[in-house]
Tab-separated table of C-alpha atoms in Angstrom:
chain	number	residue	atom	x	y	z
N	1459	MET	CA	-45.158	28.703	-33.864
N	1460	ASN	CA	-44.045	27.071	-30.673
N	1461	THR	CA	-41.929	23.985	-30.961
N	1462	LYS	CA	-41.004	21.635	-28.190
N	1463	THR	CA	-37.807	19.722	-28.076
N	1464	ALA	CA	-38.191	16.185	-26.844
N	1465	VAL	CA	-35.614	15.248	-24.236
N	1466	THR	CA	-34.744	11.581	-24.241
N	1467	PRO	CA	-34.007	10.346	-20.740
N	1468	PRO	CA	-30.732	8.450	-20.389
N	1469	THR	CA	-31.182	4.713	-20.477
N	1470	SER	CA	-29.553	2.400	-17.968
N	1471	SER	CA	-27.082	1.196	-20.598
N	1472	ASN	CA	-26.075	4.786	-21.420
N	1473	THR	CA	-25.741	5.594	-17.731
N	1474	GLY	CA	-23.569	2.533	-17.161
N	1475	LEU	CA	-21.412	3.424	-20.142
N	1476	LEU	CA	-20.934	6.983	-18.900
N	1477	ALA	CA	-20.079	5.707	-15.416
N	1478	ARG	CA	-17.475	3.332	-16.838
N	1479	LEU	CA	-15.998	6.094	-19.002
N	1480	GLY	CA	-15.790	8.404	-16.006
N	1481	LYS	CA	-14.182	5.672	-13.906
N	1482	ASN	CA	-11.646	4.886	-16.630
N	1483	ARG	CA	-10.846	8.575	-17.016
N	1484	ARG	CA	-10.216	8.946	-13.284
N	1485	ALA	CA	-8.068	5.793	-13.234
N	1486	SER	CA	-6.008	7.054	-16.169
N	1487	GLY	CA	-5.622	10.421	-14.458
N	1488	THR	CA	-4.346	8.936	-11.206
N	1489	THR	CA	-1.996	6.604	-13.091
N	1490	LEU	CA	-0.498	9.573	-14.945
N	1491	ALA	CA	-0.249	11.433	-11.633
N	1492	MET	CA	1.570	8.437	-10.160
N	1493	PHE	CA	4.151	8.517	-12.971
N	1494	ALA	CA	4.555	12.277	-12.482
N	1495	VAL	CA	5.236	11.744	-8.765
N	1496	LEU	CA	7.809	9.036	-9.533
N	1497	ILE	CA	9.674	11.444	-11.797
N	1498	ALA	CA	9.417	14.396	-9.411
N	1499	LEU	CA	10.411	12.678	-6.148
N	1500	PRO	CA	14.194	12.363	-6.695
N	1501	ILE	CA	14.284	15.891	-8.149
N	1502	ALA	CA	12.271	17.616	-5.427
N	1503	LEU	CA	13.661	15.771	-2.386
N	1504	PRO	CA	17.161	16.297	-0.966
N	1505	SER	CA	18.158	12.642	-1.394
N	1506	ALA	CA	17.198	9.696	-3.537
N	1507	THR	CA	17.293	7.496	-0.428
N	1508	LEU	CA	14.387	9.427	1.092
N	1509	ALA	CA	12.456	9.133	-2.166
N	1510	THR	CA	13.110	5.379	-2.210
N	1511	GLU	CA	11.855	5.010	1.359
N	1512	ILE	CA	8.615	6.778	0.386
N	1513	LEU	CA	7.994	4.382	-2.507
N	1514	ILE	CA	8.723	1.313	-0.396
N	1515	PHE	CA	6.225	2.339	2.272
N	1516	ALA	CA	3.755	3.410	-0.427
N	1517	MET	CA	3.999	-0.168	-1.711
N	1518	ALA	CA	3.205	-1.512	1.764
N	1519	ALA	CA	0.335	0.980	2.204
N	1520	LEU	CA	-1.095	0.003	-1.193
N	1521	ALA	CA	-1.083	-3.644	-0.107
N	1522	CYS	CA	-2.811	-2.711	3.144
N	1523	ASN	CA	-5.372	-0.692	1.170
N	1524	LEU	CA	-6.396	-3.828	-0.709
N	1525	LEU	CA	-7.384	-5.324	2.631
N	1526	LEU	CA	-8.792	-2.298	4.435
N	1527	GLY	CA	-10.027	0.008	1.699
N	1528	TYR	CA	-11.373	-2.562	-0.757
N	1529	THR	CA	-12.340	-5.505	1.472
N	1530	GLY	CA	-12.976	-3.858	4.837
N	1531	LEU	CA	-10.437	-5.981	6.737
N	1532	LEU	CA	-8.579	-4.051	9.453
N	1533	SER	CA	-5.416	-6.111	9.869
N	1534	PHE	CA	-2.508	-5.523	12.244
N	1535	GLY	CA	-0.618	-8.384	10.609
N	1536	GLN	CA	1.138	-6.447	7.854
N	1537	ALA	CA	4.395	-6.378	9.822
N	1538	ILE	CA	4.516	-10.189	9.641
N	1539	PHE	CA	4.770	-10.081	5.855
N	1540	PHE	CA	6.995	-6.998	5.772
N	1541	GLY	CA	9.518	-8.495	8.204
N	1542	ALA	CA	9.329	-12.018	6.772
N	1543	GLY	CA	9.984	-10.719	3.256
N	1544	ALA	CA	12.994	-8.769	4.504
N	1545	TYR	CA	14.443	-11.715	6.445
N	1546	ALA	CA	13.774	-14.285	3.709
N	1547	SER	CA	15.363	-12.247	0.934
N	1548	ALA	CA	18.339	-11.232	3.071
N	1549	LEU	CA	19.061	-14.787	4.230
N	1550	SER	CA	18.760	-16.105	0.681
N	1551	MET	CA	21.345	-13.572	-0.509
N	1552	ILE	CA	23.725	-14.002	2.438
N	1553	HIS	CA	23.701	-17.793	2.787
N	1554	TRP	CA	22.694	-19.055	-0.663
N	1555	ASN	CA	24.097	-16.304	-2.903
N	1556	PHE	CA	20.752	-15.520	-4.515
N	1557	GLY	CA	20.709	-12.644	-6.949
N	1558	LEU	CA	18.341	-9.693	-6.983
N	1559	VAL	CA	15.501	-11.358	-8.887
N	1560	GLY	CA	15.832	-14.610	-6.936
N	1561	ALA	CA	15.731	-12.788	-3.589
N	1562	LEU	CA	12.613	-10.852	-4.571
N	1563	ILE	CA	10.914	-14.057	-5.727
N	1564	VAL	CA	11.784	-15.717	-2.406
N	1565	ALA	CA	10.250	-12.760	-0.537
N	1566	LEU	CA	7.126	-12.889	-2.706
N	1567	VAL	CA	6.646	-16.643	-2.156
N	1568	VAL	CA	7.265	-16.454	1.601
N	1569	GLY	CA	4.895	-13.488	1.952
N	1570	SER	CA	2.202	-15.269	-0.076
N	1571	VAL	CA	2.421	-18.490	1.953
N	1572	LEU	CA	2.405	-16.691	5.301
N	1573	ALA	CA	-0.493	-14.479	4.210
N	1574	MET	CA	-2.487	-17.533	3.145
N	1575	LEU	CA	-1.924	-19.179	6.534
N	1576	VAL	CA	-2.710	-15.999	8.475
N	1577	GLY	CA	-5.761	-15.333	6.334
N	1578	MET	CA	-7.136	-18.874	6.678
N	1579	LEU	CA	-6.877	-18.577	10.453
N	1580	CYS	CA	-8.055	-15.004	10.972
N	1581	ILE	CA	-11.060	-14.856	8.640
N	1582	ARG	CA	-12.771	-17.447	10.813
N	1583	ARG	CA	-13.692	-14.488	13.016
N	1584	LYS	CA	-15.088	-11.050	12.231
N	1585	GLY	CA	-14.899	-7.577	13.701
N	1586	ILE	CA	-12.823	-7.032	16.816
N	1587	TYR	CA	-11.993	-10.742	17.063
N	1588	PHE	CA	-10.421	-10.653	13.612
N	1589	VAL	CA	-8.386	-7.589	14.604
N	1590	MET	CA	-7.199	-9.206	17.834
N	1591	LEU	CA	-6.136	-12.371	16.009
N	1592	THR	CA	-3.952	-10.407	13.573
N	1593	LEU	CA	-2.485	-8.415	16.465
N	1594	ALA	CA	-1.679	-11.579	18.441
N	1595	LEU	CA	-0.026	-13.223	15.429
N	1596	THR	CA	2.135	-10.138	14.894
N	1597	GLN	CA	3.317	-10.307	18.500
N	1598	MET	CA	4.073	-14.011	18.078
N	1599	ALA	CA	6.076	-13.321	14.918
N	1600	TYR	CA	8.041	-10.584	16.704
N	1601	PHE	CA	9.031	-12.818	19.628
N	1602	LEU	CA	9.856	-15.654	17.242
N	1603	ALA	CA	12.221	-13.373	15.309
N	1604	TYR	CA	13.693	-12.159	18.605
N	1605	THR	CA	14.257	-15.731	19.791
N	1606	LEU	CA	15.877	-16.955	16.556
N	1607	SER	CA	18.768	-14.527	16.936
N	1608	ASP	CA	21.191	-16.853	15.125
N	1609	TRP	CA	19.160	-16.284	11.973
N	1610	THR	CA	17.657	-12.817	12.492
N	1611	GLY	CA	20.332	-11.124	14.582
N	1612	GLY	CA	17.861	-10.487	17.383
N	1613	ASP	CA	17.964	-6.948	18.770
N	1614	ASN	CA	20.991	-6.085	16.646
N	1615	GLY	CA	19.196	-6.901	13.408
N	1616	LEU	CA	20.456	-8.901	10.463
N	1617	LEU	CA	23.623	-7.166	9.258
N	1618	GLY	CA	25.457	-7.287	5.970
N	1619	VAL	CA	22.438	-7.387	3.654
N	1620	PRO	CA	23.764	-6.880	0.102
N	1621	ARG	CA	22.247	-4.878	-2.716
N	1622	PRO	CA	23.034	-7.179	-5.636
N	1623	PRO	CA	23.134	-5.965	-9.234
N	1624	LEU	CA	20.804	-7.125	-11.950
N	1625	ALA	CA	22.790	-9.904	-13.615
N	1626	LEU	CA	22.403	-12.494	-16.325
N	1627	GLY	CA	24.648	-15.387	-15.392
N	1628	GLU	CA	28.103	-13.921	-14.806
N	1629	MET	CA	27.315	-10.734	-16.740
N	1630	THR	CA	26.205	-7.669	-14.762
N	1631	LEU	CA	23.454	-5.787	-16.545
N	1632	MET	CA	22.966	-2.963	-14.057
N	1633	SER	CA	24.407	-1.984	-10.697
N	1634	PHE	CA	22.230	-0.499	-7.950
N	1635	ALA	CA	25.028	0.602	-5.649
N	1636	SER	CA	24.158	4.297	-6.057
N	1637	PRO	CA	21.000	5.608	-4.321
N	1638	LEU	CA	19.608	7.025	-7.581
N	1639	ALA	CA	20.022	3.721	-9.440
N	1640	PHE	CA	18.290	1.846	-6.628
N	1641	TYR	CA	15.490	4.416	-6.679
N	1642	GLY	CA	15.046	3.656	-10.380
N	1643	LEU	CA	14.653	-0.047	-9.591
N	1644	VAL	CA	12.141	0.573	-6.801
N	1645	SER	CA	10.145	3.019	-8.944
N	1646	VAL	CA	9.854	0.457	-11.763
N	1647	ILE	CA	8.659	-2.217	-9.306
N	1648	PHE	CA	6.222	0.199	-7.679
N	1649	ALA	CA	4.795	1.299	-11.040
N	1650	ALA	CA	4.306	-2.340	-12.093
N	1651	ILE	CA	2.572	-3.211	-8.807
N	1652	TYR	CA	0.402	-0.089	-9.023
N	1653	ILE	CA	-0.766	-0.878	-12.556
N	1654	ILE	CA	-1.454	-4.542	-11.686
N	1655	ALA	CA	-3.363	-3.511	-8.556
N	1656	ARG	CA	-5.345	-0.995	-10.622
N	1657	ARG	CA	-6.316	-3.693	-13.110
N	1658	ILE	CA	-7.335	-6.003	-10.254
N	1659	THR	CA	-9.467	-3.429	-8.440
N	1660	ASP	CA	-11.189	-2.440	-11.705
N	1661	SER	CA	-11.960	-6.079	-12.537
N	1662	PRO	CA	-14.972	-8.180	-11.422
N	1663	PHE	CA	-12.710	-9.508	-8.644
N	1664	GLY	CA	-12.296	-5.969	-7.312
N	1665	SER	CA	-16.033	-5.337	-7.559
N	1666	THR	CA	-16.632	-8.490	-5.517
N	1667	LEU	CA	-14.217	-7.249	-2.852
N	1668	LEU	CA	-16.186	-3.995	-2.645
N	1669	ALA	CA	-19.404	-5.983	-2.330
N	1670	ILE	CA	-17.899	-7.951	0.560
N	1671	ARG	CA	-16.825	-4.702	2.205
N	1672	GLU	CA	-20.288	-3.170	1.921
N	1673	ASN	CA	-22.371	-6.210	2.856
N	1674	GLU	CA	-20.690	-9.583	3.234
N	1675	SER	CA	-23.951	-11.395	4.013
N	1676	ARG	CA	-25.560	-10.162	0.817
N	1677	ALA	CA	-22.473	-11.056	-1.245
N	1678	SER	CA	-22.549	-14.553	0.237
N	1679	ALA	CA	-26.269	-14.852	-0.502
N	1680	LEU	CA	-25.550	-14.016	-4.151
N	1681	GLY	CA	-23.351	-17.103	-4.345
N	1682	TYR	CA	-19.870	-15.662	-3.810
N	1683	ASP	CA	-17.463	-17.652	-1.666
N	1684	THR	CA	-16.473	-14.719	0.543
N	1685	ARG	CA	-13.941	-16.763	2.530
N	1686	LEU	CA	-12.073	-17.649	-0.662
N	1687	PHE	CA	-12.048	-14.018	-1.831
N	1688	LYS	CA	-10.704	-12.877	1.541
N	1689	ILE	CA	-7.903	-15.449	1.445
N	1690	MET	CA	-7.023	-14.431	-2.116
N	1691	VAL	CA	-6.779	-10.740	-1.231
N	1692	PHE	CA	-4.740	-11.675	1.855
N	1693	VAL	CA	-2.273	-13.548	-0.358
N	1694	LEU	CA	-2.046	-10.621	-2.788
N	1695	SER	CA	-1.520	-8.118	0.023
N	1696	GLY	CA	1.053	-10.313	1.771
N	1697	ALA	CA	3.052	-10.830	-1.425
N	1698	ILE	CA	3.271	-7.076	-2.146
N	1699	THR	CA	4.129	-6.259	1.479
N	1700	ALA	CA	6.889	-8.891	1.528
N	1701	VAL	CA	8.459	-7.438	-1.635
N	1702	ALA	CA	8.381	-4.007	0.025
N	1703	GLY	CA	10.128	-5.474	3.079
N	1704	ALA	CA	12.813	-7.087	0.914
N	1705	LEU	CA	13.516	-3.778	-0.838
N	1706	TYR	CA	13.655	-1.988	2.521
N	1707	GLY	CA	16.319	-4.413	3.751
N	1708	MET	CA	18.371	-3.756	0.604
N	1709	LEU	CA	17.952	0.005	1.082
N	1710	LEU	CA	19.232	-0.071	4.681
N	1711	ASN	CA	21.744	-2.887	4.051
N	1712	PHE	CA	20.417	-4.592	7.178
N	1713	VAL	CA	17.112	-5.864	8.548
N	1714	PRO	CA	16.139	-4.348	11.925
N	1715	LEU	CA	13.940	-6.263	14.341
N	1716	SER	CA	11.495	-3.340	14.221
N	1717	ASN	CA	10.468	-4.489	10.733
N	1718	ILE	CA	8.366	-7.240	12.243
N	1719	GLU	CA	6.979	-5.552	15.363
N	1720	LEU	CA	3.483	-4.202	15.950
N	1721	LEU	CA	4.605	-0.599	15.482
N	1722	MET	CA	5.378	-1.344	11.819
N	1723	SER	CA	1.822	-2.582	11.264
N	1724	GLU	CA	0.480	0.547	12.934
N	1725	GLN	CA	2.680	2.752	10.765
N	1726	ILE	CA	1.485	1.075	7.564
N	1727	LEU	CA	-2.139	1.369	8.703
N	1728	ILE	CA	-1.731	5.066	9.511
N	1729	MET	CA	-0.248	5.718	6.072
N	1730	THR	CA	-3.186	3.911	4.481
N	1731	ILE	CA	-5.824	5.826	6.444
N	1732	ILE	CA	-4.161	9.222	6.101
N	1733	GLY	CA	-3.728	8.783	2.358
N	1734	GLY	CA	-7.306	7.638	1.884
N	1735	THR	CA	-8.794	4.151	2.092
N	1736	GLY	CA	-10.068	2.795	-1.187
N	1737	SER	CA	-7.577	4.829	-3.230
N	1738	LEU	CA	-4.364	3.363	-4.622
N	1739	PHE	CA	-2.973	6.826	-5.330
N	1740	GLY	CA	-3.902	7.795	-1.775
N	1741	SER	CA	-1.449	5.147	-0.533
N	1742	LEU	CA	1.353	7.083	-2.219
N	1743	LEU	CA	0.140	10.345	-0.676
N	1744	GLY	CA	-0.134	8.795	2.784
N	1745	ALA	CA	3.323	7.222	2.714
N	1746	GLY	CA	4.903	10.389	1.342
N	1747	SER	CA	3.292	12.627	3.959
N	1748	ILE	CA	4.233	10.418	6.931
N	1749	VAL	CA	7.829	9.824	5.816
N	1750	LEU	CA	8.381	13.493	4.949
N	1751	LEU	CA	6.754	14.787	8.142
N	1752	GLY	CA	8.863	12.402	10.196
N	1753	ASP	CA	12.030	13.532	8.424
N	1754	ILE	CA	11.239	17.242	8.783
N	1755	LEU	CA	9.796	17.270	12.312
N	1756	SER	CA	12.556	15.070	13.764
N	1757	SER	CA	15.092	17.760	12.858
N	1758	ILE	CA	13.008	20.456	14.593
N	1759	TRP	CA	12.143	18.879	17.957
N	1760	PRO	CA	13.182	15.660	19.710
N	1761	ARG	CA	9.528	14.996	20.695
N	1762	TRP	CA	8.446	15.315	17.098
N	1763	MET	CA	5.933	12.475	17.411
N	1764	LEU	CA	3.630	14.875	19.297
N	1765	LEU	CA	3.637	17.247	16.336
N	1766	LEU	CA	3.026	14.357	13.983
N	1767	GLY	CA	0.075	13.289	16.119
N	1768	VAL	CA	-1.449	16.778	15.918
N	1769	ALA	CA	-1.045	16.775	12.136
N	1770	LEU	CA	-2.694	13.353	11.859
N	1771	ILE	CA	-5.616	14.438	14.046
N	1772	GLY	CA	-6.113	17.458	11.788
N	1773	VAL	CA	-6.215	15.280	8.674
N	1774	VAL	CA	-8.657	12.800	10.240
N	1775	ILE	CA	-11.033	15.566	11.444
N	1776	PHE	CA	-10.989	17.874	8.435
N	1777	MET	CA	-10.348	15.349	5.643
N	1778	ARG	CA	-12.597	12.378	6.304
N	1779	GLY	CA	-11.546	10.768	3.025
N	1780	GLY	CA	-7.850	11.223	3.799
N	1781	LEU	CA	-5.482	13.327	1.748
N	1782	TRP	CA	-6.803	11.907	-1.528
N	1783	GLY	CA	-10.399	12.580	-0.474
N	1784	GLY	CA	-9.561	16.191	0.385
N	1785	LEU	CA	-7.620	16.693	-2.836
N	1786	HIS	CA	-10.393	15.097	-4.886
N	1787	SER	CA	-13.027	17.357	-3.276
N	1788	LEU	CA	-10.871	20.419	-3.946
N	1789	LEU	CA	-10.416	19.496	-7.606
N	1790	ASN	CA	-14.164	18.900	-8.017
N	1791	ARG	CA	-14.936	22.257	-6.404
N	1792	GLU	CA	-12.505	24.069	-8.667
N	1793	SER	CA	-13.960	22.274	-11.698
N	1794	ARG	CA	-17.494	23.348	-10.772
N	1795	ASN	CA	-16.407	26.934	-10.171
N	1796	SER	CA	-14.607	27.138	-13.509
N	1797	SER	CA	-17.653	25.792	-15.346
N	1798	LYS	CA	-20.155	28.225	-13.780
N	1799	PRO	CA	-19.436	31.239	-16.077
N	1800	HIS	CA	-19.883	29.039	-19.152
N	1801	ASP	CA	-23.205	27.763	-17.820
N	1802	GLU	CA	-24.402	31.305	-17.138
N	1803	GLU	CA	-23.399	32.476	-20.615
N	1804	ALA	CA	-25.230	29.521	-22.150
């Protein structure tokens, strides 16, 4: 007697549930991978200072990814927030004796305000005109910092930036004088920012940003105030970038003028693209690869930037989704290959 088994097609609710479960599983996996990288960096690298530099630039690349990868805004203005955060925190510590937490809050507020102003001005235009506006504002910020040499140090940079301990009143809770201790501080801040950014991108706000990236006209027709969402993501990105700049000034113990020049924006953008746009974990991969390649290649050949350019071209051509896209494709391929024998046996 032949029997037929009825196959129930998946409903839309079941499909949506499975999609959400898969998305949550991937997010949890990348978050665990992020914690694993934070633990491994100071062990695998020759110095904790190099590991700290990677995390600081990963923070800046993550902030840039919120604009480029999730909202589709190609901005050359990230150096404004990076340099302003470094200068604001350093000046608050040098002239007003702010502590660690106070200096970071000052950087966050200054970065947020500047990002709101830059965003309100630049989002009035789209495409190449938006890009040119951010580029012009970065150049203006650079020459302003160069002109105000009494405050910024000009070409010489702002010297004598302290690395204050974590204190409660007159009591010192923890000192960050050693490179490893400061790496611990930066890793905690990076992990907190990563988790918050993950929650934001997985929220309805993040979904709206993706809708704006894919089709802004359609998102506007659905009733979303796209200008407001763009300004909000600008503020979020500027705040994170400014905190990264403040930590970079504490790492170097001075704030170079190069922090606020166009080349810094380009460097952050390259890290974002190489790591993979639309991936928070890709920002960590992109920053790590660029910082490590620069450190290794500079010791091999004085014209190491040529070698770095060749490596970047290779990644762009052969890994269209960046390092994270290539790694994700490799993991999926290995998963399919490992499941084939089981399917054949079944």
